[in-house]
Coordinates of C-alpha atoms in Angstrom, one line a residue:
X12 CA 115.2 136.5 131.9
X13 CA 118.9 136.9 131.4
X14 CA 121.0 139.8 130.1
X15 CA 124.3 138.0 129.8
X16 CA 126.5 139.1 126.8
X17 CA 128.4 135.8 126.2
X18 CA 129.0 135.4 122.5
X19 CA 127.1 138.5 121.5
X20 CA 127.9 142.3 121.3
X21 CA 127.7 144.4 124.4
X22 CA 124.6 146.1 123.0
X23 CA 122.8 142.8 122.8
X24 CA 121.0 140.6 125.4
X25 CA 120.8 136.8 125.6
X26 CA 117.3 135.7 126.6
X27 CA 115.1 132.7 126.0
X28 CA 112.3 132.5 123.5
X29 CA 109.8 132.6 126.4
X30 CA 111.3 135.9 127.6
X31 CA 110.5 137.7 124.4
X32 CA 107.3 136.0 123.2
X33 CA 103.9 134.9 124.4
X34 CA 103.8 131.2 123.3
X35 CA 100.6 129.2 123.0
X36 CA 99.3 126.1 121.2
X37 CA 96.3 125.4 119.0
X38 CA 93.6 122.8 118.6
X39 CA 91.2 121.2 116.1
X40 CA 87.4 121.7 116.1
X41 CA 85.6 118.5 115.8
X42 CA 85.1 117.5 112.2
X43 CA 81.7 115.9 113.0
X44 CA 80.1 119.4 113.3
X45 CA 79.7 121.0 109.9
X46 CA 78.8 124.3 111.5
X47 CA 82.3 124.6 112.8
X48 CA 83.8 124.7 109.4
X49 CA 83.6 126.9 106.2
X50 CA 83.8 130.2 108.0
X51 CA 86.1 133.2 107.3
X52 CA 89.0 132.5 109.7
X53 CA 91.9 130.4 108.2
X54 CA 92.8 127.3 110.1
X55 CA 96.1 125.6 109.3
X56 CA 98.1 122.5 110.1
X57 CA 101.8 121.5 109.6
X58 CA 100.9 120.2 106.2
X59 CA 99.9 123.8 105.1
X60 CA 103.3 125.2 105.8
X61 CA 106.0 124.6 103.1
X62 CA 109.5 125.1 104.5
X63 CA 110.0 128.6 105.7
X64 CA 107.4 131.4 105.1
X65 CA 105.0 129.8 102.6
X66 CA 101.4 129.0 103.7
X67 CA 98.8 127.2 101.6
X68 CA 95.5 127.6 103.5
X69 CA 93.1 124.7 102.8
X70 CA 90.5 125.1 105.6
X71 CA 88.5 127.8 107.3
X72 CA 86.7 127.7 110.7
X73 CA 83.6 129.5 112.0
X74 CA 83.4 131.6 115.2
X75 CA 81.3 128.8 116.7
X76 CA 84.1 126.3 115.9
X77 CA 86.7 128.5 117.6
X78 CA 84.5 129.0 120.7
X79 CA 83.9 125.2 121.1
X80 CA 87.4 124.0 120.7
X81 CA 91.0 124.5 121.9
X82 CA 92.0 126.4 118.8
X83 CA 92.5 130.1 119.1
X84 CA 93.3 133.1 116.9
X85 CA 96.9 134.3 116.5
X86 CA 97.2 138.0 115.5
X87 CA 98.7 139.3 112.3
X88 CA 102.5 139.0 112.1
X89 CA 102.6 136.2 114.6
X90 CA 104.9 133.3 113.9
X91 CA 103.6 129.8 113.7
X92 CA 106.2 127.0 114.4
X93 CA 105.6 123.4 113.7
X94 CA 106.7 121.3 116.7
X95 CA 105.6 117.8 115.8
X96 CA 105.8 116.1 112.4
X97 CA 107.6 118.6 110.0
X98 CA 109.8 120.1 112.7
X99 CA 111.6 123.1 111.1
X100 CA 108.6 124.6 109.3
X101 CA 108.0 128.2 110.2
X102 CA 105.8 130.9 108.8
X103 CA 104.7 134.5 109.5
X104 CA 100.9 134.9 109.2
X105 CA 99.5 138.0 107.4
X106 CA 96.0 137.8 108.9
X107 CA 94.3 136.5 112.1
X108 CA 94.7 132.7 111.9
X109 CA 93.7 129.6 113.9
X110 CA 95.9 126.5 113.9
X111 CA 96.1 122.9 115.0
X112 CA 97.8 121.3 118.0
X113 CA 100.9 120.5 115.8
X114 CA 101.9 124.2 116.0
X115 CA 102.8 126.8 118.5
X116 CA 102.1 130.6 118.0
X117 CA 104.8 133.2 119.0
X118 CA 103.1 136.6 119.6
X119 CA 104.8 139.9 120.2
X120 CA 104.3 143.5 118.9
X121 CA 106.2 144.1 115.7
X122 CA 107.4 147.4 117.0
X123 CA 109.4 145.5 119.6
X124 CA 110.6 142.5 117.6
X125 CA 111.0 142.1 113.9
X126 CA 109.2 138.9 113.0
X127 CA 111.6 138.0 110.1
X128 CA 114.5 138.2 112.5
X129 CA 112.9 135.5 114.7
X130 CA 111.9 133.5 111.6
X131 CA 115.5 133.3 110.4
X132 CA 116.8 132.6 113.9
X133 CA 114.5 129.7 114.4
X134 CA 115.1 128.2 111.0
X135 CA 118.8 128.2 111.9
X136 CA 118.4 126.8 115.4
X137 CA 115.8 124.1 114.5
X138 CA 118.1 122.6 111.9
X139 CA 120.5 121.7 114.7
X140 CA 117.8 120.6 117.1
X141 CA 116.3 118.2 114.5
X142 CA 119.5 116.1 114.7
X143 CA 120.2 116.7 118.4
X144 CA 123.9 117.2 117.4
X145 CA 124.3 113.4 117.1
X146 CA 123.0 112.7 113.6
X147 CA 119.7 111.1 114.8
X148 CA 116.6 112.8 113.5
X149 CA 114.0 113.9 116.0
X150 CA 110.4 114.3 115.0
X151 CA 109.2 116.8 117.5
X152 CA 109.8 119.4 120.1
X153 CA 108.1 120.0 123.5
X154 CA 106.6 123.3 124.4
X155 CA 109.1 123.6 127.2
X156 CA 112.0 122.9 124.8
X157 CA 110.7 125.6 122.5
X158 CA 110.4 128.1 125.4
X159 CA 113.9 127.4 126.6
X160 CA 115.6 128.1 123.3
X161 CA 118.3 130.7 123.6
X162 CA 117.4 134.0 121.9
X163 CA 120.2 136.5 121.1
X164 CA 118.3 139.8 121.2
X165 CA 119.8 142.8 119.3
X166 CA 118.6 146.4 119.4
X167 CA 115.4 146.9 117.4
X168 CA 117.0 148.9 114.6
X169 CA 119.8 146.3 114.3
X170 CA 117.2 143.6 113.9
X171 CA 116.0 145.4 110.7
X172 CA 119.5 145.8 109.4
X173 CA 120.3 142.1 110.0
X174 CA 117.1 141.0 108.2
X175 CA 117.8 143.3 105.2
X176 CA 121.4 141.9 104.9
X177 CA 120.3 138.3 105.2
X178 CA 117.7 138.8 102.4
X179 CA 120.1 140.6 100.2
X180 CA 122.7 137.8 100.5
X181 CA 120.0 135.1 100.2
X182 CA 118.6 136.7 97.1
X183 CA 121.9 136.5 95.3
X184 CA 122.3 132.9 96.4
X185 CA 118.8 131.9 95.3
X186 CA 119.6 132.8 91.7
X187 CA 122.5 130.3 91.7
X188 CA 120.5 127.7 93.6
X189 CA 117.6 128.0 91.1
X190 CA 120.0 127.6 88.2
X191 CA 121.5 124.4 89.8
X192 CA 118.0 123.0 90.4
X193 CA 117.0 123.7 86.8
X194 CA 120.1 122.0 85.6
X195 CA 119.3 119.0 87.7
X196 CA 115.8 118.8 86.3
X197 CA 117.2 119.1 82.7
X198 CA 119.5 116.1 83.4
X199 CA 116.5 114.1 84.4
X200 CA 114.8 115.0 81.1
X201 CA 118.0 114.1 79.3
X202 CA 118.1 110.7 81.0
X203 CA 114.6 110.0 79.8
X204 CA 115.5 111.2 76.3
X205 CA 118.3 108.7 76.2
X206 CA 116.0 105.9 77.3
X207 CA 113.5 106.8 74.7
X208 CA 116.1 106.7 71.9
X209 CA 117.5 103.5 73.3
X210 CA 114.2 101.6 73.3
X211 CA 113.0 102.9 70.0
X212 CA 116.2 101.5 68.4
X213 CA 117.7 104.9 67.6
X214 CA 120.7 104.7 69.9
X215 CA 122.0 101.6 68.0
X216 CA 120.9 102.6 64.5
X217 CA 124.4 103.0 63.2
X218 CA 125.5 99.8 65.0
X219 CA 122.8 97.8 63.2
X220 CA 123.8 99.3 59.8
X221 CA 127.5 98.3 60.4
X222 CA 126.4 94.8 61.3
X223 CA 124.2 94.5 58.2
X224 CA 127.0 95.8 56.0
X225 CA 129.5 93.4 57.5
X226 CA 127.1 90.5 57.0
X227 CA 126.6 91.5 53.4
X228 CA 130.4 91.7 52.8
X229 CA 130.6 88.1 54.1
X230 CA 128.3 86.7 51.3
X231 CA 129.3 85.8 47.8
X232 CA 127.3 86.6 44.7
X233 CA 125.1 83.5 45.2
X234 CA 124.1 84.5 48.7
X235 CA 126.4 81.9 50.3
X236 CA 128.8 82.6 53.2
X237 CA 132.4 83.1 52.2
X238 CA 135.1 80.9 53.7
X239 CA 136.2 83.8 55.9
X240 CA 132.7 84.2 57.3
X241 CA 132.5 80.5 58.0
X242 CA 135.8 80.6 59.8
X243 CA 134.7 83.7 61.7
X244 CA 131.5 82.0 62.7
X245 CA 133.4 78.9 63.9
X246 CA 135.7 81.1 66.0
X247 CA 132.7 82.9 67.5
X248 CA 131.3 79.5 68.7
X249 CA 134.6 78.5 70.1
X250 CA 134.8 81.7 72.0
X251 CA 131.5 81.2 73.6
X252 CA 129.6 83.7 71.4
X253 CA 126.6 83.2 69.3
X254 CA 127.3 81.7 65.9
X255 CA 126.9 84.1 63.0
X256 CA 127.9 87.0 65.2
X257 CA 128.2 89.3 62.3
X258 CA 124.6 88.8 61.2
X259 CA 121.6 90.5 62.8
X260 CA 119.1 88.2 64.5
X261 CA 115.7 88.7 63.0
X262 CA 112.5 89.2 65.0
X263 CA 111.3 85.7 64.1
X264 CA 114.6 84.1 65.1
X265 CA 114.4 86.0 68.4
X266 CA 110.8 84.8 69.1
X267 CA 111.8 81.2 68.2
X268 CA 114.8 81.4 70.6
X269 CA 112.6 82.7 73.5
X270 CA 110.1 79.9 72.9
X271 CA 112.8 77.2 72.9
X272 CA 114.4 78.6 76.1
X273 CA 111.0 78.6 77.7
X274 CA 110.3 75.0 76.7
X275 CA 113.7 73.9 77.9
X276 CA 113.2 75.5 81.2
X277 CA 109.8 74.0 81.6
X278 CA 111.1 70.5 80.9
X279 CA 113.9 71.1 83.4
X280 CA 111.4 72.1 86.0
X281 CA 109.4 68.9 85.3
X282 CA 112.5 66.8 85.8
X283 CA 113.2 68.6 89.1
X284 CA 109.6 68.1 90.2
X285 CA 109.7 64.4 89.4
X286 CA 112.9 64.0 91.5
X287 CA 111.3 66.0 94.3
X288 CA 108.2 63.8 94.3
X289 CA 110.3 60.6 94.3
X290 CA 112.2 62.0 97.4
X291 CA 108.9 63.0 99.0
X292 CA 107.5 59.5 98.6
X293 CA 110.8 58.0 99.9
X294 CA 110.4 60.2 103.0
X295 CA 107.0 58.6 103.7
X296 CA 105.1 61.5 102.1
X297 CA 105.9 63.7 104.9
X298 CA 104.6 67.3 104.4
X299 CA 103.0 68.7 101.3
X300 CA 103.5 67.0 98.0
X301 CA 105.7 69.2 95.7
X302 CA 103.6 71.3 93.4
X303 CA 103.8 70.4 89.7
X304 CA 105.2 73.3 87.5
X305 CA 102.8 74.9 85.1
X306 CA 103.7 76.0 81.6
X307 CA 103.5 79.8 81.3
X308 CA 100.6 81.1 79.4
X309 CA 100.9 83.9 76.8
X310 CA 99.5 87.2 78.0
X311 CA 98.0 90.1 76.3
X312 CA 98.7 93.8 76.9
X313 CA 96.0 95.4 79.0
X314 CA 94.1 97.9 77.0
X315 CA 95.0 101.6 77.4
X316 CA 93.2 103.6 74.7
X317 CA 95.4 106.6 75.1
X318 CA 98.6 104.6 74.7
X319 CA 100.2 104.0 71.3
X320 CA 103.2 101.7 70.8
X321 CA 106.0 103.4 68.8
X322 CA 107.3 101.9 65.6
X323 CA 110.4 99.7 66.0
X324 CA 113.2 98.6 63.7
X325 CA 112.6 95.5 61.5
X326 CA 114.7 93.3 63.7
X327 CA 112.8 94.3 66.9
X328 CA 109.4 93.1 68.2
X329 CA 106.9 94.2 70.9
X330 CA 106.3 91.5 73.6
X331 CA 104.4 91.9 76.8
X332 CA 106.8 91.4 79.7
X333 CA 105.2 88.1 80.7
X334 CA 105.9 86.6 77.3
X335 CA 109.6 87.0 78.0
X336 CA 111.7 84.5 79.9
X337 CA 111.0 85.9 83.3
X338 CA 109.5 84.9 86.7
X339 CA 107.6 87.5 88.6
X340 CA 106.5 87.0 92.2
X341 CA 105.6 89.2 95.2
X342 CA 106.4 88.7 98.8
X343 CA 104.6 87.1 101.8
X344 CA 101.3 88.8 102.7
X345 CA 99.6 89.4 106.1
X346 CA 100.4 87.0 108.9
X347 CA 103.2 85.4 106.9
X348 CA 105.5 88.4 107.7
X349 CA 104.5 90.6 110.7
X350 CA 106.3 93.5 112.4
X351 CA 107.1 91.2 115.3
X352 CA 109.1 88.9 113.0
X353 CA 111.8 91.5 112.5
X354 CA 115.1 91.0 114.3
X355 CA 118.4 93.0 114.6
X356 CA 120.3 90.7 112.2
X357 CA 119.7 87.7 110.1
X358 CA 118.2 87.3 106.6
X359 CA 117.7 90.5 104.7
X360 CA 114.2 91.8 103.9
X361 CA 113.8 94.0 100.9
X362 CA 111.3 96.8 101.4
X363 CA 110.0 99.8 99.4
X364 CA 112.6 102.0 101.0
X365 CA 115.3 100.0 99.3
X366 CA 114.0 100.6 95.8
X367 CA 115.1 103.8 94.0
X368 CA 115.1 104.7 90.3
X369 CA 117.7 102.3 88.9
X370 CA 119.3 102.4 92.4
X371 CA 119.3 99.9 95.2
X372 CA 119.2 101.9 98.5
X373 CA 121.2 99.8 100.9
X374 CA 121.2 102.1 104.0
X375 CA 117.8 101.1 105.4
X376 CA 118.1 97.4 106.5
X377 CA 115.6 95.0 108.0
X378 CA 116.1 91.4 108.9
X379 CA 114.2 88.2 109.9
X380 CA 115.6 85.1 111.7
X381 CA 116.7 82.0 109.9
X382 CA 113.8 80.1 111.4
X383 CA 111.3 82.6 109.9
X384 CA 113.1 82.5 106.6
X385 CA 112.6 78.8 106.3
X386 CA 108.8 79.4 106.5
X387 CA 108.8 81.8 103.6
X388 CA 111.8 80.5 101.6
X389 CA 109.9 80.4 98.3
X390 CA 110.0 84.3 98.4
X391 CA 113.8 84.2 98.1
X392 CA 115.4 87.1 96.2
X393 CA 118.9 86.7 94.8
X394 CA 121.7 89.0 93.5
X395 CA 120.9 90.2 90.0
X396 CA 117.1 89.9 90.5
X397 CA 115.1 93.1 89.9
X398 CA 112.9 94.5 92.6
X399 CA 110.0 96.7 91.4
X400 CA 107.8 98.9 93.6
X401 CA 104.1 98.2 93.3
X402 CA 103.4 101.8 94.2
X403 CA 103.7 104.1 91.3
X404 CA 103.4 107.9 91.8
X405 CA 105.7 110.3 90.0
X406 CA 107.9 107.7 88.4
X407 CA 108.5 103.9 88.4
X408 CA 111.1 102.5 90.9
X409 CA 113.1 99.5 90.0
X410 CA 116.6 98.3 91.0
X411 CA 118.9 95.3 90.8
X412 CA 119.7 93.4 94.0
X413 CA 123.4 93.9 94.6
X414 CA 126.0 91.1 94.9
X415 CA 126.6 92.2 98.5
X416 CA 123.2 90.6 99.5
X417 CA 123.6 86.8 99.5
X418 CA 119.9 86.1 99.9
X419 CA 116.8 87.9 101.0
X420 CA 113.1 87.9 100.9
X421 CA 110.9 90.7 99.4
X422 CA 107.9 92.3 101.0
X423 CA 104.5 91.9 99.4
X424 CA 104.6 95.3 97.8
X425 CA 108.1 94.7 96.3
X426 CA 107.8 92.5 93.2
X427 CA 110.7 90.4 92.2
X428 CA 111.5 89.9 88.5
X429 CA 114.0 87.1 87.6
X430 CA 115.2 86.5 84.1
X431 CA 116.3 83.1 82.7
X432 CA 117.7 81.9 79.5
X433 CA 119.8 84.1 77.2
X434 CA 117.2 86.4 75.6
X435 CA 116.8 89.2 78.1
X436 CA 119.6 91.2 79.8
X437 CA 118.4 92.2 83.3
X438 CA 120.2 95.6 82.9
X439 CA 118.3 96.2 79.7
X440 CA 115.0 95.4 81.5
X441 CA 115.9 97.5 84.5
X442 CA 116.6 100.5 82.3
X443 CA 113.4 100.0 80.3
X444 CA 111.2 99.7 83.4
X445 CA 112.7 103.0 84.6
X446 CA 111.6 104.8 81.4
X447 CA 108.8 107.4 81.1
X448 CA 107.3 105.1 78.5
X449 CA 106.6 102.5 81.2
X450 CA 105.4 105.1 83.7
X451 CA 102.9 106.5 81.2
X452 CA 101.6 103.0 80.4
X453 CA 101.2 102.1 84.1
X454 CA 99.5 105.5 84.8
X455 CA 96.6 104.4 82.7
X456 CA 96.2 101.2 84.7
X457 CA 96.7 102.1 88.4
X458 CA 93.8 102.6 90.7
X459 CA 93.6 104.3 94.1
X460 CA 94.1 108.0 94.8
X461 CA 96.0 107.6 98.0
X462 CA 98.7 105.1 97.0
X463 CA 98.2 104.0 93.4
X464 CA 99.5 100.6 92.9
X465 CA 99.7 97.8 90.3
X466 CA 99.6 94.0 90.7
X467 CA 101.8 91.3 89.2
X468 CA 99.3 90.6 86.4
X469 CA 99.5 94.3 85.3
X470 CA 103.3 94.3 85.7
X471 CA 103.6 91.2 83.4
X472 CA 101.2 92.9 80.8
X473 CA 103.6 95.8 80.2
X474 CA 104.8 95.9 76.6
X475 CA 108.5 95.7 76.1
X476 CA 110.5 96.3 72.9
X477 CA 112.7 93.2 72.3
X478 CA 115.8 92.9 70.2
X479 CA 118.7 90.4 70.2
X480 CA 120.7 89.9 73.4
X481 CA 123.7 91.3 71.6
X482 CA 122.0 94.5 70.7
X483 CA 120.6 94.8 74.2
X484 CA 124.2 94.6 75.6
X485 CA 125.3 97.2 73.0
X486 CA 122.5 99.5 74.1
X487 CA 123.5 99.1 77.8
X488 CA 127.2 99.9 77.1
X489 CA 126.1 103.1 75.4
X490 CA 123.6 104.0 78.1
X491 CA 125.9 103.2 81.0
X492 CA 128.7 105.3 79.4
X493 CA 126.4 108.3 79.0
X494 CA 124.6 107.8 82.4
X495 CA 128.0 107.7 84.1
X496 CA 128.7 111.2 82.7
X497 CA 125.2 112.4 83.8
X498 CA 125.7 110.9 87.3
X499 CA 128.9 112.8 87.7
X500 CA 127.2 116.1 86.7
X501 CA 124.4 115.3 89.2
X502 CA 127.0 114.8 91.9
X503 CA 128.6 118.1 91.0
X504 CA 125.2 119.8 91.3
X505 CA 124.4 118.2 94.6
X506 CA 127.9 119.2 95.9
X507 CA 127.3 122.8 94.9
X508 CA 123.8 122.8 96.4
X509 CA 125.3 121.4 99.7
X510 CA 127.9 124.2 99.5
X511 CA 125.2 126.8 99.1
X512 CA 123.3 125.4 102.1
X513 CA 126.5 125.5 104.2
X514 CA 127.0 129.1 103.1
X515 CA 123.5 130.0 104.1
X516 CA 124.1 128.5 107.5
X517 CA 127.3 130.5 107.8
X518 CA 125.5 133.7 107.0
X519 CA 122.9 133.0 109.7
X520 CA 125.6 132.1 112.2
X521 CA 127.3 135.4 111.6
X522 CA 123.9 137.2 111.8
X523 CA 123.0 135.8 115.2
X524 CA 126.5 136.5 116.7
X525 CA 126.5 140.2 115.7
X526 CA 129.1 139.8 112.9
X527 CA 126.9 140.3 109.8
X528 CA 126.2 144.1 110.0
X529 CA 128.0 147.0 111.6
X530 CA 126.9 148.0 115.1
X531 CA 125.4 151.5 115.6
X532 CA 126.3 153.1 118.9
X533 CA 123.2 155.3 118.7
X534 CA 120.9 152.2 118.9
X535 CA 118.8 151.8 122.0
X536 CA 120.5 148.9 124.0
X537 CA 118.7 145.6 123.9
X538 CA 118.5 145.6 127.7
X539 CA 116.1 148.5 127.6
X540 CA 114.2 146.8 124.8
X541 CA 114.0 143.6 126.9
X542 CA 112.4 145.5 129.8
X543 CA 109.7 147.0 127.4
X544 CA 109.0 143.5 126.1
X545 CA 108.6 142.1 129.6
X546 CA 106.2 144.9 130.4
X547 CA 104.1 144.2 127.3
X548 CA 104.1 140.5 128.1
X549 CA 102.8 141.2 131.6
X550 CA 100.1 143.5 130.3
X551 CA 99.1 140.9 127.7
X552 CA 99.0 138.1 130.4
X553 CA 96.8 140.3 132.6
X554 CA 94.4 141.1 129.7
X555 CA 94.1 137.4 128.8
X556 CA 93.4 136.5 132.4
X557 CA 90.7 139.1 132.6
X558 CA 89.1 137.9 129.3
X559 CA 89.1 134.3 130.6
X560 CA 87.4 135.3 133.8
X561 CA 84.7 137.3 131.9
X562 CA 84.1 134.3 129.7
X563 CA 83.1 132.1 132.6
X564 CA 79.3 131.9 133.3
X565 CA 78.1 133.5 136.5
X566 CA 77.2 131.1 139.3
X567 CA 73.4 130.4 139.8
X568 CA 71.7 132.1 142.8
X569 CA 70.7 129.7 145.5
X570 CA 66.9 129.4 145.8
X571 CA 65.7 129.8 149.4

């Protein structure tokens, strides 16, 4: 052990964690023995510890389970530190507790060390260790690394004063942090309220009224368009807009246009297929014959007895997603795209990690070679396409592919939705698929407790409120303006939360360098305390050695 005073007050000591604590690991009784489980002693894993302090015990072990495994009891007021997955989680136990091999127990008398002092110290130090000072996250810590952690040891009374000051300052901060988090949740609710209004036609109610009034003003007493309205309509066509721009498109007109666009696309695909077959024949029928396109069938919404479709304005209509002018496809399955196919650079692969809530997350990148891409080219995803996560838990996740990605392929669990024609704005569809309405509908369809997921048929069966393309664009202008303001507020909240976390770290840094509370010259020096800790550790080690020897069975006497 060391008693150097570098970076700490003269009355302190600098030791290692191993100098001041007994440190030992845990284990797991076999789950195939029912008699090992259901006892009175708590047994916890890293999953039972939430952040710092909080423990949610889910399992209990019997004395027989403890005796026949490597788990062991840690005494009351010991610290349990997660050293594998979940590094940074720490808790103080309030009763004798067993634990798994993912944790290490730190044991010392609480009349020599204040457990909360060590708890705050480790929460501070492990934040730095997780990133190794280089920004790269590490997932675990060896027992030796834990033992070798530097431990600034203050006098015992000062430990109490430091903990009291930390908790006083943190309590004040927690009120502000809680308010910021509440505000962030309220913004999420507000976003969903905006989406609900948008897709029930309420956000553009005044816009429709103004359009209807304008159309009425353009008609004469006999119901014929005035010369000014005709001229305006001609100007609209010349400018690339839809004719009769001042008149609302009815639901019947919208449905007819969707049908015509679908028919036109089908005939275009037929022409392309005939040309491809001609070329295939000219090439000596090399490879597979091009597949003939199939005309899309109308779908029905899958039944969900607890789900009621809201009323819509007269010019709107409910359609299932698959009845719109869209293509939906998933990515290559199984052996068509294996882990070994990934390379450092090449054609982008879109994965679940890239799909946020109306946000494409570009940081996590995966690639395949051009040669591999040629084998699965039919799964090509383009800029402007929507990618939708098949796994639906707390919310739906959908995002538009950005223009920065020239071409990509999607994984099997990332559905691609591509619009065609001029009846559905992909921004409108993206926003709708992010709504709580869609989540609640899907919630009644998904199966599987572990990772609830939907398939492409279920995705295409989602009901969508449809209106004219012009009103869709008007809705998105209004939504994007308001969402921009919400996003700025969310950024401000995140900035202030980050400032709060930085302040917490600053408080802890001062605490463990002796600058947070006044020193008391009457305190017993930490060097004396360290000697008493060493003595207790030696006595505990001798006691453990004696208990281990007593546990061994005596050797059998040799029969003469």
